[in-house]
Short mmCIF file of C-alpha atoms in Angstrom, two decimals:
data_model
loop_
_atom_site.label_atom_id
_atom_site.label_comp_id
_atom_site.label_asym_id
_atom_site.label_seq_id
_atom_site.Cartn_x
_atom_site.Cartn_y
_atom_site.Cartn_z
CA MET A 1 151.42 203.86 114.91
CA HIS A 2 153.21 203.58 111.56
CA GLN A 3 150.11 205.00 109.56
CA LYS A 4 150.51 208.13 111.89
CA GLY A 5 153.98 208.56 110.50
CA PHE A 6 155.73 209.05 113.88
CA ASP A 7 158.81 207.43 112.55
CA VAL A 8 159.26 210.54 110.40
CA LEU A 9 158.93 212.70 113.27
CA LEU A 10 161.45 210.98 115.08
CA GLU A 11 163.86 211.42 112.13
CA SER A 12 162.98 214.78 112.00
CA CYS A 13 164.08 215.34 115.63
CA ARG A 14 167.53 214.23 115.22
CA ALA A 15 169.04 217.44 115.15
CA PHE A 16 166.75 219.49 117.54
CA PRO A 17 168.45 220.87 120.88
CA LYS A 18 167.54 218.93 123.59
CA ASN A 19 165.46 221.77 125.19
CA ILE A 20 163.00 221.04 122.77
CA GLY A 21 160.49 218.52 123.96
CA VAL A 22 158.53 216.24 121.52
CA TYR A 23 155.44 214.44 123.06
CA ILE A 24 153.72 211.80 120.92
CA ILE A 25 150.24 211.12 122.68
CA GLY A 26 147.89 208.03 122.03
CA GLY A 27 149.16 204.84 123.05
CA GLU A 28 151.89 202.64 123.76
CA PRO A 29 155.14 202.99 121.25
CA THR A 30 155.87 200.09 119.16
CA GLU A 31 159.19 198.20 119.61
CA GLU A 32 160.58 199.99 116.26
CA TYR A 33 159.90 203.62 117.86
CA ILE A 34 161.34 202.53 121.04
CA ARG A 35 164.58 201.45 119.17
CA LEU A 36 164.65 204.29 117.10
CA LYS A 37 164.52 206.55 120.04
CA LYS A 38 167.37 204.79 121.68
CA GLU A 39 169.45 204.73 118.48
CA MET A 40 169.16 208.25 117.79
CA ASP A 41 169.59 209.36 121.27
CA LEU A 42 166.27 211.26 121.53
CA THR A 43 166.11 211.84 125.18
CA ASN A 44 163.88 214.81 124.54
CA VAL A 45 161.13 212.44 122.99
CA HIS A 46 158.26 211.24 125.23
CA PHE A 47 155.78 208.72 124.41
CA ILE A 48 152.39 209.24 126.33
CA ASN A 49 149.62 206.77 126.61
CA PHE A 50 145.94 207.77 125.71
CA LYS A 51 144.82 210.76 127.86
CA SER A 52 141.26 211.84 128.62
CA LYS A 53 139.97 215.00 126.96
CA ASP A 54 140.60 216.86 130.14
CA GLU A 55 144.24 215.68 130.15
CA LEU A 56 144.65 216.45 126.62
CA ILE A 57 143.72 219.94 126.86
CA LYS A 58 146.89 220.48 129.40
CA TYR A 59 149.38 219.03 126.80
CA TYR A 60 147.58 221.58 123.73
CA LYS A 61 148.00 224.56 126.05
CA ALA A 62 151.56 223.68 126.75
CA SER A 63 152.50 223.30 123.00
CA ASP A 64 154.20 225.67 120.75
CA LEU A 65 152.90 223.65 117.46
CA PHE A 66 151.18 220.45 116.63
CA VAL A 67 152.32 217.98 114.11
CA LEU A 68 150.76 214.97 112.60
CA PRO A 69 153.29 213.49 109.97
CA THR A 70 150.44 210.79 108.56
CA ARG A 71 150.76 208.39 106.17
CA GLY A 72 146.80 208.82 105.46
CA ASP A 73 143.98 209.85 107.60
CA VAL A 74 140.41 209.85 106.47
CA TRP A 75 139.98 213.30 108.19
CA GLY A 76 142.36 213.62 110.98
CA LEU A 77 140.13 215.32 113.76
CA VAL A 78 143.17 216.16 115.90
CA ILE A 79 143.89 218.86 113.46
CA ASN A 80 140.72 220.40 114.41
CA GLU A 81 141.46 220.08 118.19
CA ALA A 82 144.91 221.78 117.56
CA MET A 83 143.44 224.08 115.83
CA ALA A 84 140.80 225.08 118.17
CA HIS A 85 143.68 225.41 120.79
CA GLY A 86 145.50 227.95 118.47
CA LEU A 87 148.30 225.91 117.60
CA PRO A 88 150.20 226.15 114.23
CA VAL A 89 149.61 222.88 112.47
CA ILE A 90 151.82 220.70 110.29
CA THR A 91 150.60 217.76 108.52
CA THR A 92 150.92 215.96 105.27
CA ASP A 93 149.42 215.88 101.97
CA GLN A 94 147.73 212.85 103.04
CA CYS A 95 145.47 214.28 105.86
CA VAL A 96 142.17 215.27 104.57
CA ALA A 97 141.69 217.86 107.65
CA GLY A 98 144.95 219.49 106.73
CA ILE A 99 144.48 219.34 103.13
CA GLU A 100 141.11 221.19 103.62
CA LEU A 101 141.84 223.27 106.69
CA ILE A 102 145.72 224.36 106.45
CA LYS A 103 147.05 226.90 104.01
CA ASN A 104 150.76 227.08 103.84
CA ASP A 105 152.53 229.98 105.72
CA GLU A 106 148.97 231.16 106.90
CA ASN A 107 148.03 228.58 109.78
CA GLY A 108 150.96 226.08 109.42
CA PHE A 109 152.25 223.81 106.79
CA ILE A 110 151.31 220.66 104.50
CA ILE A 111 154.51 218.77 103.83
CA PRO A 112 154.81 215.83 101.31
CA VAL A 113 154.34 212.23 103.27
CA ASN A 114 157.52 210.80 104.55
CA ASP A 115 159.36 213.94 104.15
CA SER A 116 161.41 214.21 107.46
CA GLY A 117 163.75 216.82 106.16
CA MET A 118 160.87 219.20 104.95
CA LEU A 119 159.24 218.58 108.40
CA LYS A 120 162.19 219.65 110.21
CA ARG A 121 162.35 222.70 108.30
CA ARG A 122 158.82 223.77 108.87
CA ILE A 123 159.20 222.88 112.73
CA VAL A 124 162.24 225.08 113.13
CA GLU A 125 160.52 227.61 110.90
CA ILE A 126 157.52 228.15 113.26
CA LEU A 127 159.42 227.65 116.49
CA GLU A 128 162.20 230.38 115.32
CA ASN A 129 159.66 233.08 114.11
CA GLU A 130 157.40 233.85 117.09
CA GLN A 131 155.56 236.60 115.21
CA ASN A 132 154.54 234.06 112.45
CA ALA A 133 153.79 231.66 115.05
CA GLU A 134 151.41 233.85 116.79
CA LYS A 135 149.82 234.85 113.49
CA MET A 136 149.29 231.14 112.69
CA SER A 137 147.61 230.78 116.07
CA ARG A 138 145.08 233.65 115.55
CA GLU A 139 144.25 232.62 112.00
CA ASN A 140 143.49 228.70 113.49
CA LEU A 141 141.35 230.26 116.12
CA LYS A 142 139.44 232.17 113.76
CA LYS A 143 139.34 229.49 110.87
CA ILE A 144 137.89 226.69 113.24
CA LYS A 145 135.22 228.63 114.52
CA GLY A 146 133.24 227.50 111.08
CA TYR A 147 133.79 223.94 111.82
CA THR A 148 131.56 223.35 114.82
CA ILE A 149 129.47 220.22 114.86
CA GLU A 150 126.44 221.78 114.13
CA LYS A 151 127.69 223.76 111.33
CA MET A 152 129.11 220.58 109.82
CA ALA A 153 125.81 218.83 110.22
CA VAL A 154 124.05 221.35 108.25
CA LYS A 155 126.70 221.10 105.74
CA HIS A 156 125.95 217.44 105.42
CA ILE A 157 122.40 217.75 105.17
CA ASN A 158 122.89 220.09 102.47
CA ILE A 159 124.96 217.63 100.82
CA PHE A 160 122.51 214.96 100.96
CA LYS A 161 119.55 216.81 99.91
CA SER A 162 121.54 217.93 96.54
CA ILE A 163 122.23 214.37 96.11
CA VAL A 164 118.48 213.44 96.63
CA ASN A 165 117.33 216.12 94.53
CA LYS A 166 119.44 215.37 91.52
CA GLY A 167 118.30 211.57 92.06
#
């Protein structure tokens, strides 16, 4: 969980009103995260175990935005999933999917890794500007259509063909 940067997310949540729920989904929280949640009095933060794909859909649909404050991700497929559900996305400059798919203020934000202050500002910016959040949502739904498994397979095949032809 440390690699995912959830401690950065917890730090950014300190000043949020208690009516803003934060759901960290995907496994048992570490002792450190339980301690941080308690020390920071983050009663609006909830740790949720792994969920099936069908169960996850309910969380995506109930969400206003998606945050992945990762310290490093080879791709970060959850970015694709969040976009496919029309969520504005905030992730770090260490998430390859984010770098490839997210354009600042167009469909979300890329923030520096470990920057809880910037993360907080970007979350608030999305939550407080409903028109911009809706624009980001529409942009993500439109953009992610180009990232189907079939289209990605064709792109990979073309890359492999170009490598073979050069060799």
